[in-house]
């Protein structure tokens, strides 16, 4: 089963609407890269969301994998979630800032995206009690601290399907994130590891050779 049939232009129209929304979003300090002072929806839409081609690439990966379950850490305004919802049977997404989670619900409603489960809470609190589900694709896009990245990958690895992948965003965002990524790619549990610069991909898929690649797109 696929997500609701929304076309990419509709999602981009929704992004455009957010880019003109001058309402304030109350801040909440949730980790490196999150907002510490009030910003407008428009500023957040401009600075925090995956660009269209990256959101489409991620959605293409979900489609290629025929993903049944996708997990996103960092919903923000729900734009990348909508792309994922278009190409996977179901998406679970976690956001710590309730005001952003509310905006994202509005976005999905306007786009008629009905296959998303939204969880509001800090990743640190939510992950230890995640329902026992398996995910084909996990997208970590929030709290850009190296120690947090290592912790989340460690906690989420058992939730991956055999061929499942974890995509870690912003691995070159800071020296701290680069160190964490360097540590992850040394781990024996991963077979294929790919540095796409924008993000890093890890999989323990046993049918793939243990290889490391750098690909720029
Ligand atoms: C870069 S944005 C996500 C963008 C979104 N994936 C997209 O491309 O449309 C990161 C989000 O993660 C949330 N976040 C950061 N640290 C968090 C934490 N520890 N727990 C919950 N949410 C967190 C922030 O509030 C922010 O909305």
Coordinates of C-alpha atoms and ligand atoms in Angstrom, one line a residue:
X1 CA 0.0 0.0 0.0
X2 CA 1.3 3.5 -0.8
X3 CA 0.6 6.8 0.8
X4 CA -2.1 9.2 -0.4
X5 CA -1.6 10.3 -4.0
X6 CA -0.2 13.8 -3.6
X7 CA 2.0 15.2 -6.3
X8 CA 5.3 17.0 -5.6
X9 CA 4.0 20.4 -6.9
X10 CA 1.3 20.3 -4.2
X11 CA 3.9 19.8 -1.5
X12 CA 6.0 22.6 -2.9
X13 CA 3.0 24.9 -2.9
X14 CA 2.6 24.1 0.7
X15 CA 6.3 25.0 1.3
X16 CA 5.7 28.3 -0.5
X17 CA 2.7 29.0 1.8
X18 CA 4.9 28.4 4.8
X19 CA 7.6 30.6 3.4
X20 CA 5.1 33.5 3.5
X21 CA 3.8 32.7 7.0
X22 CA 4.9 35.5 9.4
X23 CA 3.5 34.0 12.5
X24 CA 5.9 33.4 15.4
X25 CA 6.8 29.9 16.6
X26 CA 7.6 29.7 20.3
X27 CA 11.2 28.5 20.8
X28 CA 12.2 25.3 22.6
X29 CA 15.8 24.4 23.2
X30 CA 16.0 20.7 22.1
X31 CA 19.6 20.3 20.9
X32 CA 22.2 21.7 18.6
X33 CA 20.6 23.3 15.6
X34 CA 17.2 23.9 17.2
X35 CA 15.8 27.4 17.7
X36 CA 16.7 29.3 20.9
X37 CA 14.7 32.4 20.1
X38 CA 11.2 32.9 18.5
X39 CA 11.3 32.7 14.8
X40 CA 8.6 33.0 12.2
X41 CA 7.2 30.0 10.4
X42 CA 8.7 31.6 7.2
X43 CA 12.2 31.7 8.8
X44 CA 12.0 28.1 9.9
X45 CA 10.7 27.0 6.5
X46 CA 13.6 28.8 4.9
X47 CA 16.4 27.5 7.1
X48 CA 15.4 24.1 8.7
X49 CA 13.7 22.1 6.0
X50 CA 15.3 19.7 3.5
X51 CA 15.5 21.4 0.1
X52 CA 13.2 19.9 -2.6
X53 CA 15.8 17.9 -4.3
X54 CA 17.0 16.3 -1.1
X55 CA 13.5 15.6 0.1
X56 CA 12.8 14.0 -3.3
X57 CA 16.0 11.9 -3.1
X58 CA 14.9 10.6 0.3
X59 CA 11.4 9.8 -0.9
X60 CA 13.0 8.1 -3.9
X61 CA 15.0 5.9 -1.6
X62 CA 11.8 5.0 0.3
X63 CA 10.2 4.2 -3.1
X64 CA 13.2 2.1 -4.2
X65 CA 13.1 0.1 -1.0
X66 CA 9.3 -0.3 -1.2
X67 CA 9.4 1.0 2.3
X68 CA 6.6 -0.2 4.6
X69 CA 7.7 1.6 7.8
X70 CA 9.7 4.9 7.9
X71 CA 10.8 6.7 11.0
X72 CA 11.8 10.4 11.0
X73 CA 13.4 12.2 13.9
X74 CA 12.7 15.9 13.5
X75 CA 9.3 16.6 11.9
X76 CA 9.6 20.4 12.0
X77 CA 6.9 21.7 9.6
X78 CA 6.2 18.2 8.1
X79 CA 7.4 18.9 4.5
X80 CA 9.9 16.1 4.2
X81 CA 7.4 13.9 6.1
X82 CA 4.9 14.6 3.4
X83 CA 7.4 13.5 0.7
X84 CA 8.1 10.3 2.7
X85 CA 4.4 9.7 3.1
X86 CA 3.9 9.8 -0.6
X87 CA 6.4 6.9 -1.1
X88 CA 6.0 4.7 1.9
X89 CA 3.1 2.8 3.4
X90 CA 3.5 4.5 6.8
X91 CA 5.6 7.2 8.4
X92 CA 6.2 7.8 12.1
X93 CA 7.7 11.2 12.9
X94 CA 8.9 12.7 16.2
X95 CA 9.0 16.4 17.0
X96 CA 9.8 18.0 20.4
X97 CA 8.3 21.4 19.7
X98 CA 4.5 21.2 20.1
X99 CA 4.0 24.4 18.0
X100 CA 5.9 22.9 15.1
X101 CA 4.0 19.6 15.4
X102 CA 0.7 21.5 15.2
X103 CA 1.9 23.3 12.0
X104 CA 2.9 19.9 10.5
X105 CA -0.5 18.4 11.3
X106 CA -2.1 21.3 9.4
X107 CA 0.3 20.7 6.4
X108 CA -0.7 17.0 6.2
X109 CA -4.3 17.8 6.5
X110 CA -4.1 20.3 3.6
X111 CA -2.2 17.7 1.5
X112 CA -4.5 14.9 2.6
X113 CA -1.6 12.9 3.9
X114 CA -3.2 10.2 6.1
X115 CA -0.4 7.7 6.7
X116 CA 1.6 9.7 9.2
X117 CA 1.8 9.1 13.0
X118 CA 3.1 12.1 14.8
X119 CA 4.7 11.8 18.2
X120 CA 5.4 15.0 20.2
X121 CA 8.3 14.7 22.6
X122 CA 12.1 14.9 23.1
X123 CA 13.8 12.1 21.2
X124 CA 15.7 11.2 24.4
X125 CA 12.4 10.4 26.1
X126 CA 10.5 8.9 23.1
X127 CA 13.0 6.5 21.7
X128 CA 13.4 4.2 24.7
X129 CA 9.6 3.6 24.6
X130 CA 9.0 3.4 20.9
X131 CA 6.4 0.8 20.0
X132 CA 8.0 -2.5 18.7
X133 CA 7.8 -1.9 15.0
X134 CA 10.4 -2.5 12.3
X135 CA 11.5 0.3 10.0
X136 CA 12.9 0.1 6.4
X137 CA 14.2 3.7 6.6
X138 CA 15.1 5.8 9.6
X139 CA 15.9 9.5 8.9
X140 CA 17.7 11.3 11.8
X141 CA 17.3 15.0 11.2
X142 CA 17.4 16.8 14.6
X143 CA 19.7 17.5 17.6
X144 CA 22.9 17.8 15.6
X145 CA 25.2 16.8 18.4
X146 CA 27.7 14.0 17.8
X147 CA 27.0 12.3 21.1
X148 CA 23.2 12.4 20.4
X149 CA 23.7 11.0 16.9
X150 CA 25.7 8.1 18.3
X151 CA 23.1 7.5 20.9
X152 CA 20.1 7.6 18.5
X153 CA 21.8 5.3 15.9
X154 CA 22.6 2.8 18.7
X155 CA 19.0 2.9 20.0
X156 CA 17.4 2.6 16.6
X157 CA 19.6 0.0 15.0
X158 CA 17.5 -2.9 16.5
X159 CA 14.4 -1.4 14.9
X160 CA 15.8 -1.8 11.3
X161 CA 14.5 -4.5 9.0
X162 CA 17.2 -6.8 7.6
X163 CA 17.8 -4.5 4.6
X164 CA 16.9 -1.3 6.4
X165 CA 18.9 1.9 6.2
X166 CA 19.6 4.8 8.6
X167 CA 20.1 8.2 7.0
X168 CA 22.0 10.6 9.3
X169 CA 21.5 14.2 8.3
X170 CA 24.2 16.9 8.4
X171 CA 27.2 14.7 9.1
X172 CA 29.5 17.6 8.1
X173 CA 27.5 20.3 9.9
X174 CA 30.2 20.5 12.7
X175 CA 33.5 18.9 13.7
X176 CA 31.5 17.1 16.4
X177 CA 29.1 15.6 13.9
X178 CA 32.0 14.6 11.6
X179 CA 33.7 12.8 14.5
X180 CA 30.5 10.9 15.3
X181 CA 30.1 9.9 11.6
X182 CA 33.8 8.8 11.5
X183 CA 33.1 6.6 14.5
X184 CA 29.9 5.1 13.0
X185 CA 31.5 4.1 9.7
X186 CA 34.2 2.2 11.6
X187 CA 31.6 0.0 13.3
X188 CA 31.6 -3.6 12.2
X189 CA 27.8 -4.0 12.3
X190 CA 27.3 -1.9 9.1
X191 CA 28.0 -3.3 5.6
X192 CA 27.4 -0.5 3.2
X193 CA 28.3 3.0 4.4
X194 CA 27.8 6.0 2.1
X195 CA 28.8 9.7 2.6
X196 CA 26.5 11.8 0.5
X197 CA 27.9 15.0 2.2
X198 CA 24.3 16.2 2.8
X199 CA 23.8 13.0 4.9
X200 CA 25.4 9.7 5.6
X201 CA 23.7 6.3 5.0
X202 CA 24.3 3.2 7.0
X203 CA 22.9 -0.3 6.4
X204 CA 23.6 -3.7 7.9
X205 CA 22.0 -5.4 4.9
X206 CA 23.9 -8.8 4.9
X207 CA 23.6 -9.2 1.1
X208 CA 25.8 -6.1 0.5
X209 CA 29.6 -6.2 0.7
X210 CA 31.2 -4.2 3.5
X211 CA 32.1 -1.0 1.5
X212 CA 32.4 2.7 2.0
X213 CA 31.7 5.2 -0.7
X214 CA 31.6 9.0 -1.0
X215 CA 29.0 10.2 -3.5
X216 CA 28.2 13.9 -4.2
X217 CA 24.8 14.7 -5.8
Ligands
LIG1 C1 16.2 20.3 10.7 S1 14.6 20.2 11.5 C2 13.8 18.9 10.6 C3 13.4 19.2 9.2 C4 12.5 18.2 8.6 N1 13.0 16.8 8.7 C5 12.3 18.5 7.1 O1 13.2 18.3 6.3 O2 11.2 18.9 6.7 C6 15.0 19.5 13.0 C7 13.7 19.4 14.0 O3 14.1 18.6 15.0 C8 13.5 19.1 16.2 N2 14.4 18.6 17.3 C9 15.7 18.9 17.5 N3 16.2 18.2 18.6 C10 15.1 17.5 19.1 C11 15.0 16.6 20.2 N4 16.0 16.4 21.0 N5 13.8 16.0 20.4 C12 12.7 16.3 19.6 N6 12.8 17.1 18.5 C13 14.0 17.7 18.3 C14 13.5 20.6 16.1 O4 12.5 21.2 16.9 C15 13.3 20.7 14.6 O5 12.0 21.0 14.3

